[in-house]
CSV table of C-alpha atoms and ligand atoms in Angstrom, one decimal:
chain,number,residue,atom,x,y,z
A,29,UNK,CA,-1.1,65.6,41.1
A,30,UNK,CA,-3.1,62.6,39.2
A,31,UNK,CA,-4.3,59.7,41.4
A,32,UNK,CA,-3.6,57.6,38.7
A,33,UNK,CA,-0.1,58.0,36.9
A,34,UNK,CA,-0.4,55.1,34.6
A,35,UNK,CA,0.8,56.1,31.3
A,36,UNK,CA,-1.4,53.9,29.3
A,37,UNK,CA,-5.2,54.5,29.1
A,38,UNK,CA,-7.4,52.3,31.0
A,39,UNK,CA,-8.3,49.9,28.6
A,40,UNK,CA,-11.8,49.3,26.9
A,41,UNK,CA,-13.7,46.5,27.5
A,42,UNK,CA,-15.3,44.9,23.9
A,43,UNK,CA,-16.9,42.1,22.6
A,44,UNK,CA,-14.1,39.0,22.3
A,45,UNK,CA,-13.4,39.3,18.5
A,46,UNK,CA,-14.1,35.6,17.7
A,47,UNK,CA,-17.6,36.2,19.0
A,48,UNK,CA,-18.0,40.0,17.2
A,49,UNK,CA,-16.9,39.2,13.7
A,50,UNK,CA,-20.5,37.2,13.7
A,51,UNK,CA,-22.6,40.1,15.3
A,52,UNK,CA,-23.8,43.7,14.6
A,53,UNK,CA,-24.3,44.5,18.3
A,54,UNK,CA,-21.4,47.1,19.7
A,55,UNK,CA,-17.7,45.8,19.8
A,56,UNK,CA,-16.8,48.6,22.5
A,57,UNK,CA,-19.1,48.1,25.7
A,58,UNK,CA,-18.0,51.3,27.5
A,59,UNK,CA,-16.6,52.0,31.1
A,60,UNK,CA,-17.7,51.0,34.3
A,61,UNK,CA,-17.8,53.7,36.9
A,62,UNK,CA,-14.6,52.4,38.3
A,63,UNK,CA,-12.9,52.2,35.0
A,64,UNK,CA,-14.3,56.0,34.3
A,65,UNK,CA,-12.9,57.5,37.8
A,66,UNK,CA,-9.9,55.8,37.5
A,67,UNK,CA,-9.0,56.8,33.8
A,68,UNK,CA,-10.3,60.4,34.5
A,69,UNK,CA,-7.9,60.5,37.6
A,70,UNK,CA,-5.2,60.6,35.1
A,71,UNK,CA,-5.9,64.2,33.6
A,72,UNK,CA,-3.2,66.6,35.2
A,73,UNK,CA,-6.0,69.8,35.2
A,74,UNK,CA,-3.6,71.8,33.1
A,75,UNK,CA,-3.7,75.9,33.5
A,76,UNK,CA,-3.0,75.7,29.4
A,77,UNK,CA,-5.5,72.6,28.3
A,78,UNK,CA,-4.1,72.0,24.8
A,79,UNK,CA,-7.2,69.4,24.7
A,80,UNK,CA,-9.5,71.6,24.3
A,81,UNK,CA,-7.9,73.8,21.4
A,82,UNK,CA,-7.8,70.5,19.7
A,83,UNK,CA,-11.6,70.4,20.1
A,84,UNK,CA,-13.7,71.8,17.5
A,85,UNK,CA,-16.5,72.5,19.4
A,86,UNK,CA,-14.5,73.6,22.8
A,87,UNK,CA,-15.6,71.2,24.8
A,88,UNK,CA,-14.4,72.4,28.7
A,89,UNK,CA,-12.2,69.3,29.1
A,90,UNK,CA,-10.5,69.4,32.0
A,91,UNK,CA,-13.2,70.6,34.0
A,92,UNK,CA,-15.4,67.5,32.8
A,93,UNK,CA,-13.1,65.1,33.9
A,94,UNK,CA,-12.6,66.8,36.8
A,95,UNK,CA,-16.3,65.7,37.6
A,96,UNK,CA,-16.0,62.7,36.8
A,97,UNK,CA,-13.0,62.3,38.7
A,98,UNK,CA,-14.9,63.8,42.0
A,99,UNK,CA,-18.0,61.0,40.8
A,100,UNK,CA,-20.2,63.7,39.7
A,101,UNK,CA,-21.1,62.3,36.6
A,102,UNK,CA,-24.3,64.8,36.2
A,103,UNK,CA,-22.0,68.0,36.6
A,104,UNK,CA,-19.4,66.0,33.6
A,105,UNK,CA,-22.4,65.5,31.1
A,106,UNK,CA,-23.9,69.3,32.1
A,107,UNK,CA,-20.5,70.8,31.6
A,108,UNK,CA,-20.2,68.3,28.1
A,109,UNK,CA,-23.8,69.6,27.1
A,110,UNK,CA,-23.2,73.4,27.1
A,111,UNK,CA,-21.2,72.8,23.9
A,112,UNK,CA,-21.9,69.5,22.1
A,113,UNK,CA,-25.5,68.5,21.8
A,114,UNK,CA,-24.4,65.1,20.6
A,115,UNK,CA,-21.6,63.6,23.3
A,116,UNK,CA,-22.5,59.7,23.1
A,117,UNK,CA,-22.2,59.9,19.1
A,118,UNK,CA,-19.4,61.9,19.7
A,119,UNK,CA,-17.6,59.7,22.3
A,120,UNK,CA,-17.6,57.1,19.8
A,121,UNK,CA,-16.8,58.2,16.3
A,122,UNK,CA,-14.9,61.3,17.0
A,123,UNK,CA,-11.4,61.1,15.8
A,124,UNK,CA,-10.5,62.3,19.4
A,125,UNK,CA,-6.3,61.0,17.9
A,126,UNK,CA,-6.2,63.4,15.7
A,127,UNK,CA,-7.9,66.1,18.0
A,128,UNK,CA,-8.4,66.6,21.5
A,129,UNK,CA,-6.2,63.5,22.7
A,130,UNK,CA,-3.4,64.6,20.1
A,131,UNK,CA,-3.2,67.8,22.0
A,132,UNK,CA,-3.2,66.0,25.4
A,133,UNK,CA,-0.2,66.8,27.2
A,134,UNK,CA,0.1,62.9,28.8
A,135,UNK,CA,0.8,62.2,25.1
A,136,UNK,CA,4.2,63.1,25.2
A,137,UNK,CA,5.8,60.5,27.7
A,138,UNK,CA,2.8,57.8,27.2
A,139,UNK,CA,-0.9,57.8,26.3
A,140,UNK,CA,-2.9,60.4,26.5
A,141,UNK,CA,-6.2,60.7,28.3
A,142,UNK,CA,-8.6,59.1,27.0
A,143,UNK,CA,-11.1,61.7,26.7
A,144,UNK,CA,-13.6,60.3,23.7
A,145,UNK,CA,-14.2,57.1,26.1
A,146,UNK,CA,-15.0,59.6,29.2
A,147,UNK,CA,-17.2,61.9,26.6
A,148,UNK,CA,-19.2,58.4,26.0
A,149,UNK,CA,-19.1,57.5,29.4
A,150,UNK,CA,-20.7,60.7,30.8
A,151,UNK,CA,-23.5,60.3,27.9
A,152,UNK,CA,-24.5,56.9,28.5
A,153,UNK,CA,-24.5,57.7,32.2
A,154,UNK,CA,-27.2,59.7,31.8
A,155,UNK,CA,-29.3,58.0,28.9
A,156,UNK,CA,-29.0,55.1,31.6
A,157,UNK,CA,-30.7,57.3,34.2
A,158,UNK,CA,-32.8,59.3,31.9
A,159,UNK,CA,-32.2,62.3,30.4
A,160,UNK,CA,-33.5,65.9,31.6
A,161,UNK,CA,-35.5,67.4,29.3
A,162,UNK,CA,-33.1,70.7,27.7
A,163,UNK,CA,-34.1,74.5,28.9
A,164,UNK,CA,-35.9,75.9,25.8
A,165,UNK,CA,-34.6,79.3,25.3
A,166,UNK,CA,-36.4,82.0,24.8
A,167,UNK,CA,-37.4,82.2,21.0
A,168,UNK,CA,-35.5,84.7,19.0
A,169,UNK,CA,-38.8,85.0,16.0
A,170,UNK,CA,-36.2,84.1,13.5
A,171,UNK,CA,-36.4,81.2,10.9
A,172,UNK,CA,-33.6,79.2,9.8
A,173,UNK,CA,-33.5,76.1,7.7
A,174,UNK,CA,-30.9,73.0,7.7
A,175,UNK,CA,-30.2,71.0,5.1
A,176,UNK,CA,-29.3,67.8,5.9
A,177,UNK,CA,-29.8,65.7,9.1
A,178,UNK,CA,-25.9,64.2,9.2
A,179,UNK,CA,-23.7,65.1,12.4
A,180,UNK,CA,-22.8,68.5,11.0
A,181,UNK,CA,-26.7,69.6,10.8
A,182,UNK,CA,-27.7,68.1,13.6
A,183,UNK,CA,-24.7,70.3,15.3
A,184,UNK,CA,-25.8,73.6,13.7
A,185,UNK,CA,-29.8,72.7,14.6
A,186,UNK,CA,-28.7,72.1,18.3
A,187,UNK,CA,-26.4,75.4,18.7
A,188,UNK,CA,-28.7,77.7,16.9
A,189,UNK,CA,-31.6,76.2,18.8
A,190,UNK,CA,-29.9,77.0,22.4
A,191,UNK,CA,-29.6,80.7,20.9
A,192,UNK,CA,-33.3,81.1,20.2
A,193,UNK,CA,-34.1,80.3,16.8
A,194,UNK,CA,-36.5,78.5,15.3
A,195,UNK,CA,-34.4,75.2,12.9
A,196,UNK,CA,-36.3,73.2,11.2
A,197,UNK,CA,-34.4,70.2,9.5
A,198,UNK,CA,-34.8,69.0,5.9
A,199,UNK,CA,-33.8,65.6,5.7
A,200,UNK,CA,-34.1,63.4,2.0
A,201,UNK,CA,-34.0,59.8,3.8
A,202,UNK,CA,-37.0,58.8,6.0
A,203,UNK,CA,-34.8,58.7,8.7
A,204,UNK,CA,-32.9,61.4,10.2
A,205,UNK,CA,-29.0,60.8,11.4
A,206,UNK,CA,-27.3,61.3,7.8
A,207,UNK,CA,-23.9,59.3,7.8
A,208,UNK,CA,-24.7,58.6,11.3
A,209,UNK,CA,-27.6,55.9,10.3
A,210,UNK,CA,-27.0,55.2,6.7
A,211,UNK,CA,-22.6,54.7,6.8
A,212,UNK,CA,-21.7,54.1,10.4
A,213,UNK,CA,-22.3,50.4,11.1
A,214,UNK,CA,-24.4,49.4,13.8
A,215,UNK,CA,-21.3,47.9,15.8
A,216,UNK,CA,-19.7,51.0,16.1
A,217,UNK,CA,-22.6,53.0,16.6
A,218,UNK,CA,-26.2,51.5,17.4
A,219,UNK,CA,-29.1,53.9,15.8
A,220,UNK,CA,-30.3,53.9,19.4
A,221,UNK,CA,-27.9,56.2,20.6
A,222,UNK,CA,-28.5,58.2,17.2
A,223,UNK,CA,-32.1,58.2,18.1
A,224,UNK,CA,-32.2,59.4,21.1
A,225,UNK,CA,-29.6,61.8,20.2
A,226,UNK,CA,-31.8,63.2,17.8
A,227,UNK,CA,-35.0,63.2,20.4
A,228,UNK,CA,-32.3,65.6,22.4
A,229,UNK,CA,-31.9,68.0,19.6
A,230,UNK,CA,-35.9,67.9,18.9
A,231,UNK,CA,-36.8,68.6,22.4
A,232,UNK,CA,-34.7,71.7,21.9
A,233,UNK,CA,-37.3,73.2,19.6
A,234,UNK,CA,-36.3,72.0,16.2
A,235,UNK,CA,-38.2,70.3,13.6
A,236,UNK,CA,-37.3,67.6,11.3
A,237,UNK,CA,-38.7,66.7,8.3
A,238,UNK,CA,-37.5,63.8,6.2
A,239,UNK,CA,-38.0,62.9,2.6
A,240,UNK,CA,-37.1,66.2,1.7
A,241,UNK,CA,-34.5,65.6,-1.5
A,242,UNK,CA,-33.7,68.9,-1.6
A,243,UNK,CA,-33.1,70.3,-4.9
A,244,UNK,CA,-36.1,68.6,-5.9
A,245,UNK,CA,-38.8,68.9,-3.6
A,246,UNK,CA,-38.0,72.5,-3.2
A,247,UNK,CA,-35.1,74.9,-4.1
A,248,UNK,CA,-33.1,76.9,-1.5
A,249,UNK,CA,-34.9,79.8,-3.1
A,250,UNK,CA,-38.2,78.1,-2.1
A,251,UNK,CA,-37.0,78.3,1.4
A,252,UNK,CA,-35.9,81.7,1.6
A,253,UNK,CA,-40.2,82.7,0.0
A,254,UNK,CA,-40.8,80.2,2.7
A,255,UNK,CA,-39.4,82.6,5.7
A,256,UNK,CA,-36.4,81.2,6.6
A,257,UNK,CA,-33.9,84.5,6.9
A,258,UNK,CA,-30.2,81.4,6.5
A,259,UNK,CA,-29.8,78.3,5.2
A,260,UNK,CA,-26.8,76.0,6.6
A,261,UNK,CA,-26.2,73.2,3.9
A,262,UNK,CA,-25.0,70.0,5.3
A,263,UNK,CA,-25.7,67.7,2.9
A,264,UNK,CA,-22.4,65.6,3.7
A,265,UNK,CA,-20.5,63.1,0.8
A,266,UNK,CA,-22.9,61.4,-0.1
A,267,UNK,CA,-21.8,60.9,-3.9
A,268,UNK,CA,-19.4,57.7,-4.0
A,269,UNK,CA,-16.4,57.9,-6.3
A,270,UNK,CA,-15.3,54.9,-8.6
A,271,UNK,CA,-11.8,53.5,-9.8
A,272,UNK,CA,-12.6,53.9,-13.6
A,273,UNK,CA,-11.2,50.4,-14.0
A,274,UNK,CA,-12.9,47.8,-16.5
A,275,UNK,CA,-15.4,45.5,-14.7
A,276,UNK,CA,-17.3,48.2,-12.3
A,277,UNK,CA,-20.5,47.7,-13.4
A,278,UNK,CA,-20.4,43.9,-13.0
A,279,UNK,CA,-23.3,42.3,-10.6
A,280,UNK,CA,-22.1,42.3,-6.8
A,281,UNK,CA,-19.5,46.0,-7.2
A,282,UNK,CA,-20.6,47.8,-5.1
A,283,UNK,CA,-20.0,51.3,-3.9
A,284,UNK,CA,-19.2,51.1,0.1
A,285,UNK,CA,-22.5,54.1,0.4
A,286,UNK,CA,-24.9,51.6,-1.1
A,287,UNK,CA,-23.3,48.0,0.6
A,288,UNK,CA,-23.6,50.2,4.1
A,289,UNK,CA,-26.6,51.5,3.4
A,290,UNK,CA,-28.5,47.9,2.8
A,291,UNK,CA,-27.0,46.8,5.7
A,292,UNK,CA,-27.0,49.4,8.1
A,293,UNK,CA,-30.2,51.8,7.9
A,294,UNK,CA,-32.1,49.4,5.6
A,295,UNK,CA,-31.1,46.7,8.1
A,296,UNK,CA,-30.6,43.7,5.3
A,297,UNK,CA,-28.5,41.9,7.9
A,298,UNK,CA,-32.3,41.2,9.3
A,299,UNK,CA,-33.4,40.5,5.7
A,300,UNK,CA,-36.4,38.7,5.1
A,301,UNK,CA,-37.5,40.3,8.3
A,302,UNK,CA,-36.7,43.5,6.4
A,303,UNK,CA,-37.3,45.0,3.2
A,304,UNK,CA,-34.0,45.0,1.9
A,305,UNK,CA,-31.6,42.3,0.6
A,306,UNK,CA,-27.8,42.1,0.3
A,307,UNK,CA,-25.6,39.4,-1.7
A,308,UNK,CA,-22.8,39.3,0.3
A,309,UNK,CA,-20.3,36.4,-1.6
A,310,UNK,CA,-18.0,34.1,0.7
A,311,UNK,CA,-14.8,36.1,-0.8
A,312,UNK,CA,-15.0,39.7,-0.8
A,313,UNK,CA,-12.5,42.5,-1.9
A,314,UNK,CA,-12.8,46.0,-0.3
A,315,UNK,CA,-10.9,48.5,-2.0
A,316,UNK,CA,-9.5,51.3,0.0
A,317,UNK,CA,-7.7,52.4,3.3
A,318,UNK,CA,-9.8,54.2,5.0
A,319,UNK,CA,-12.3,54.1,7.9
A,320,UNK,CA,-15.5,53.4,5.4
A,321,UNK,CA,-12.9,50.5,3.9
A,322,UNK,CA,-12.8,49.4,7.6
A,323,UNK,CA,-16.8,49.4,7.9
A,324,UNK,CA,-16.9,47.6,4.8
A,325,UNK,CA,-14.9,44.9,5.4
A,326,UNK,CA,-16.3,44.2,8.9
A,327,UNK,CA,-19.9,43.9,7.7
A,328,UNK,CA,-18.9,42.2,5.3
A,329,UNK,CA,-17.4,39.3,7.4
A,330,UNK,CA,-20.8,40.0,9.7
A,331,UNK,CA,-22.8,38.8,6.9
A,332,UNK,CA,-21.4,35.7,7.0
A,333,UNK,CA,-18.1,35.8,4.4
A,334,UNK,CA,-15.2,33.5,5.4
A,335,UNK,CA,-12.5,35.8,3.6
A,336,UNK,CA,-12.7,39.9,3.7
A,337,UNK,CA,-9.7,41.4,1.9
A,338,UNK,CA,-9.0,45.4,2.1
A,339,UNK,CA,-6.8,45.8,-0.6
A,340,UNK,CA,-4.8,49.2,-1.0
A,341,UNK,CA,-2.4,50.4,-3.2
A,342,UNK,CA,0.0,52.6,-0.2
A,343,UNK,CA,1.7,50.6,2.8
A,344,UNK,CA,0.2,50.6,5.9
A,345,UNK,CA,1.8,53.6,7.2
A,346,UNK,CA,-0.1,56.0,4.6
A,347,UNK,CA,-3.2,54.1,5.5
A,348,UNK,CA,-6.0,56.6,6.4
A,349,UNK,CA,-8.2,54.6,8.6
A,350,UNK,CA,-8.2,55.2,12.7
A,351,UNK,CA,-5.3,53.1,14.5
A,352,UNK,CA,-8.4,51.7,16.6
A,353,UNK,CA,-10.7,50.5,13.7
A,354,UNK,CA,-7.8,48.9,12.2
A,355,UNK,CA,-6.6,47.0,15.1
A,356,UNK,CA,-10.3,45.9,15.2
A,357,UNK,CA,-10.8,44.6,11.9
A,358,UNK,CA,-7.4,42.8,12.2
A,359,UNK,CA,-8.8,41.2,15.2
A,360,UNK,CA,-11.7,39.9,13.5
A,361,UNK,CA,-9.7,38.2,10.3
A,362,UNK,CA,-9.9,40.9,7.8
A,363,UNK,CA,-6.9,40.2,5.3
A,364,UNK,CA,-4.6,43.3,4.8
A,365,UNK,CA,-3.2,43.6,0.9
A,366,UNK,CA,-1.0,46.6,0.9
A,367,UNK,CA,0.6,48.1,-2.0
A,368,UNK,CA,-2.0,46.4,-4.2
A,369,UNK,CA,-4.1,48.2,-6.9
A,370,UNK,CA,-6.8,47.0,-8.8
A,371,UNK,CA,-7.0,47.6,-12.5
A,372,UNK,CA,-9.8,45.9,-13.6
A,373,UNK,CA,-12.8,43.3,-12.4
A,374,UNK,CA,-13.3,39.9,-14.1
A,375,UNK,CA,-17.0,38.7,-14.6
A,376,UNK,CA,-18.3,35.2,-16.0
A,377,UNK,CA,-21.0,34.9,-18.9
A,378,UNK,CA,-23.9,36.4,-16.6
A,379,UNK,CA,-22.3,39.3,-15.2
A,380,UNK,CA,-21.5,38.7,-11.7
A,381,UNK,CA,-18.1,39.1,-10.4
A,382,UNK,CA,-15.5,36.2,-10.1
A,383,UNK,CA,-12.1,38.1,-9.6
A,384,UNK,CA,-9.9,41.3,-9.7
A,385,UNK,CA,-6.6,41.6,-11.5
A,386,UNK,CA,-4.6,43.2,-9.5
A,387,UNK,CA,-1.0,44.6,-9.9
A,388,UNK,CA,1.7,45.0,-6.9
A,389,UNK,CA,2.8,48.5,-6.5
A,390,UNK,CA,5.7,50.3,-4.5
A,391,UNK,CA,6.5,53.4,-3.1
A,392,UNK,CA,7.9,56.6,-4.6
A,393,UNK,CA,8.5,60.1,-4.5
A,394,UNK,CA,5.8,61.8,-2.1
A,395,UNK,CA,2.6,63.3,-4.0
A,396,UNK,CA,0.6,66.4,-3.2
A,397,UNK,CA,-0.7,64.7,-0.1
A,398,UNK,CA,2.6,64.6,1.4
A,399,UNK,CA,2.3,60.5,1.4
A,400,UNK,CA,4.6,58.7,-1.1
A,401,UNK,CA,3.4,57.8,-4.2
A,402,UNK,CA,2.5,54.4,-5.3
A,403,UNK,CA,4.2,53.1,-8.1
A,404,UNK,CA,3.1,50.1,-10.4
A,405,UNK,CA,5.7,47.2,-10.7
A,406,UNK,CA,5.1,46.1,-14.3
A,407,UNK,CA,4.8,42.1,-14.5
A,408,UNK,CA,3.2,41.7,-11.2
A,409,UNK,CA,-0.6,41.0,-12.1
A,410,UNK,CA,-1.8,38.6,-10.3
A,411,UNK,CA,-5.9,37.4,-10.0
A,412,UNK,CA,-7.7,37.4,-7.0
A,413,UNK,CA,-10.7,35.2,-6.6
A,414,UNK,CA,-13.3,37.0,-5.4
A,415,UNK,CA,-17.2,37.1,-5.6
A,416,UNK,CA,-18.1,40.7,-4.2
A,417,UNK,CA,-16.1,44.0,-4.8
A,418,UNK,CA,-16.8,46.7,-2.7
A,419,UNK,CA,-15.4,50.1,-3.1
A,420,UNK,CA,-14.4,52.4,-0.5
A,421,UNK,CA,-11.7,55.1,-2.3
A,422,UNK,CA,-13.6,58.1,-1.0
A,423,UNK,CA,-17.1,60.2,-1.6
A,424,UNK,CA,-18.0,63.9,-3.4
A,425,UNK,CA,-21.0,66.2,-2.4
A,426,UNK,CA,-24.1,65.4,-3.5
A,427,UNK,CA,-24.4,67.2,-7.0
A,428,UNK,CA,-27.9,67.9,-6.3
A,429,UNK,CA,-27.4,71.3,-4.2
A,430,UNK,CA,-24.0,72.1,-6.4
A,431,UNK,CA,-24.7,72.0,-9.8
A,432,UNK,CA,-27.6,73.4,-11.5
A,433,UNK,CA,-30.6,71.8,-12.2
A,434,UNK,CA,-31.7,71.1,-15.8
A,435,UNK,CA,-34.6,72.9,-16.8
B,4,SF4,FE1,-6.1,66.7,31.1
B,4,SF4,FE2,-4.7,66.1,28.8
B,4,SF4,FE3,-6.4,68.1,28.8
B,4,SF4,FE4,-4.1,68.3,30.2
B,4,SF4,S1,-4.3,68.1,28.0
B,4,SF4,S2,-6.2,68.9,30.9
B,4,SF4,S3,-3.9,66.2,30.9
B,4,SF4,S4,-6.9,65.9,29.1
């Protein structure tokens, strides 16, 4: 039987969100040993771990916690490590709701385990004490290339490295970590623990090298002269969609890839001390509902706006974004506007943004997605003042590798 038959996970401690909503550094400060033992005391060791089916990588759940239950925390990360090469980014952005902890059987009559914050804990355990250079396998003689230094390469890299092959990594940014350094905000996840991450997957055996556009720089049939017997394209979403509404091209729309990308790998939160500014208005709309919305919003009101509005045209309940980040960027004074579209952006004589006209919708019949389908009310435009427009309504692959290239 559990030690600990709470039926609520033991809670996270953060940042206080009057103090985060003003810095980048991480809202979630992770558990103490205490906080670890006692939440992994909760797992019931099931003969039938439904965890781990929801897993995509397998991860041998129960018998990590059970380590950390018995304060073995080297066995938990070992166990954690033959499977996933990257637990402490894992343990943080994972959608563990809609995976592992969905399957968890404590789910049923309260919370489930809370198995991403244990995955994190583990990790961090053992960046705090240093981390053991990896057993290189024995090498294999075969060449395989990676495109793409996002979570999913950096996955395939680490795997096919523990089987013997020789990876290298092609990345096009001068930075390897994909999504992981360019989208995911600093306060979620510091490029630290991408960093080292990526040192892990390198002391495996693979190489990385960055500004590599592929597509340009060389073809896939380049690589394949070149030696390499696969290629594994991960090249991610890096393409960001647009509304198709008048007023997108004003000064200060952005796209949520390029807003987060200033601020987060080019660092303009630091700016002049970096290279790259950001113009960051005191009203800002974010348009969209899902977790980049969320990102958005929350730098947004880091760089020093007094009003961040996410405004999205479903109800809250059809809202994409993870229950967590939206609890978050509630906490920190983001401004929900549900069932509220956009249909076009208002700029004065120079260009720049001043407001969106928005119209109120409601909700209809369900649509393909199986959510119900919003439905303008006719006569309810309204403008909202605003003076940056950032938008967050989803992403497409990079054309570059899936189109062909003109001669
Ligand atoms: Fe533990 Fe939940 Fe997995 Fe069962 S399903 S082994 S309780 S984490």
């Amino acid at each position: 039987m559990p030690l600990n038959r709470s039926k609520k996970k033991t809670p996270m401690p953060t940042q206080k969100p009057e103090v985060r909503r003003r810095n980048f550094n991480e809202v979630a400060l992770g558990y103490s040993e205490e906080e670890a033992v006692s939440e992994a005391q909760r797992c019931l060791q099931c003969k039938k771990p439904g965890c781990v089916e929801g897993c995509p990588v397998q991860v041998q759940i129960p018998q990590f916690i059970k380590r950390i239950a018995e304060r073995d925390f080297e066995g938990a990360i070992k166990i954690i490590k033959e499977t996933n090469s990257l637990p402490a980014i894992c343990g943080r952005v994972c959608p563990q709701e809609t995976q592992c902890e969905k399957n968890c059987v404590l789910g049923k009559v309260g919370e489930p385990v809370a198995i991403g914050r244990l995955e994190r804990f583990a990790a961090d355990w053992e960046r705090a004490k240093g981390i053991h250079p990896p057993v290189i396998p024995k090498k294999l003689g075969k060449k395989v290339a990676i495109i793409g230094s996002g979570p999913a390469g950096l996955a395939c890299a680490g795997d096919l490295a523990k089987l013997g092959y020789d990876v290298t990594i092609f990345e096009a940014l001068h930075k390897p970590g994909g999504v992981l350094v360019y989208g995911i905000p600093e306060f979620r996840l510091p490029k630290i623990i991408v960093e080292q991450e990526v040192e892990f997957i390198q002391q495996l055996g693979v190489e990385i090298k960055t500004n590599m556009v592929m597509g340009k720089v060389l073809t896939i049939d380049d690589l394949f002269e070149m030696g390499y017997e696969a290629v594994f394209i991960g090249t991610g979403a890096g393409l960001p969609k647009f509304m198709g509404i008048p007023g997108e091209n004003y000064l200060d729309v952005y796209s949520a890839n390029e807003f987060l990308t200033r601020i987060n790998l080019m660092k303009a939160y630091s700016f002049p001390n970096t290279d790259t500014p950001i113009k960051v208005g005191k009203k800002v709309a974010v348009i969209g509902g899902g977790n980049v919305a969320m990102d958005a919003a929350r730098s947004a009101i880091r760089m020093g706006a007094d009003e961040v509005h996410i405004v999205y045209r479903r109800s809250e309940e059809e809202m994409p974004a993870r229950k967590e980040e939206f609890e978050n960027a509630k906490e920190e004074g983001i401004i929900f506007d549900f069932l509220t579209n956009p249909v076009r952006i208002i700029g004065n004589e120079n260009g720049w943004v001043k407001g969106i006209e928005c119209i109120r919708m409601e909700l209809g019949e369900p649509d393909a997605s199986g959510r119900r389908r919003p439905v303008p009310i006719m006569g309810s435009e309204f403008i909202m003042d605003v003076e940056t427009v950032v938008i967050a309504i989803g992403t497409g692959p990079n054309p570059l590798l899936t189109k062909p290239l003109k001669a």
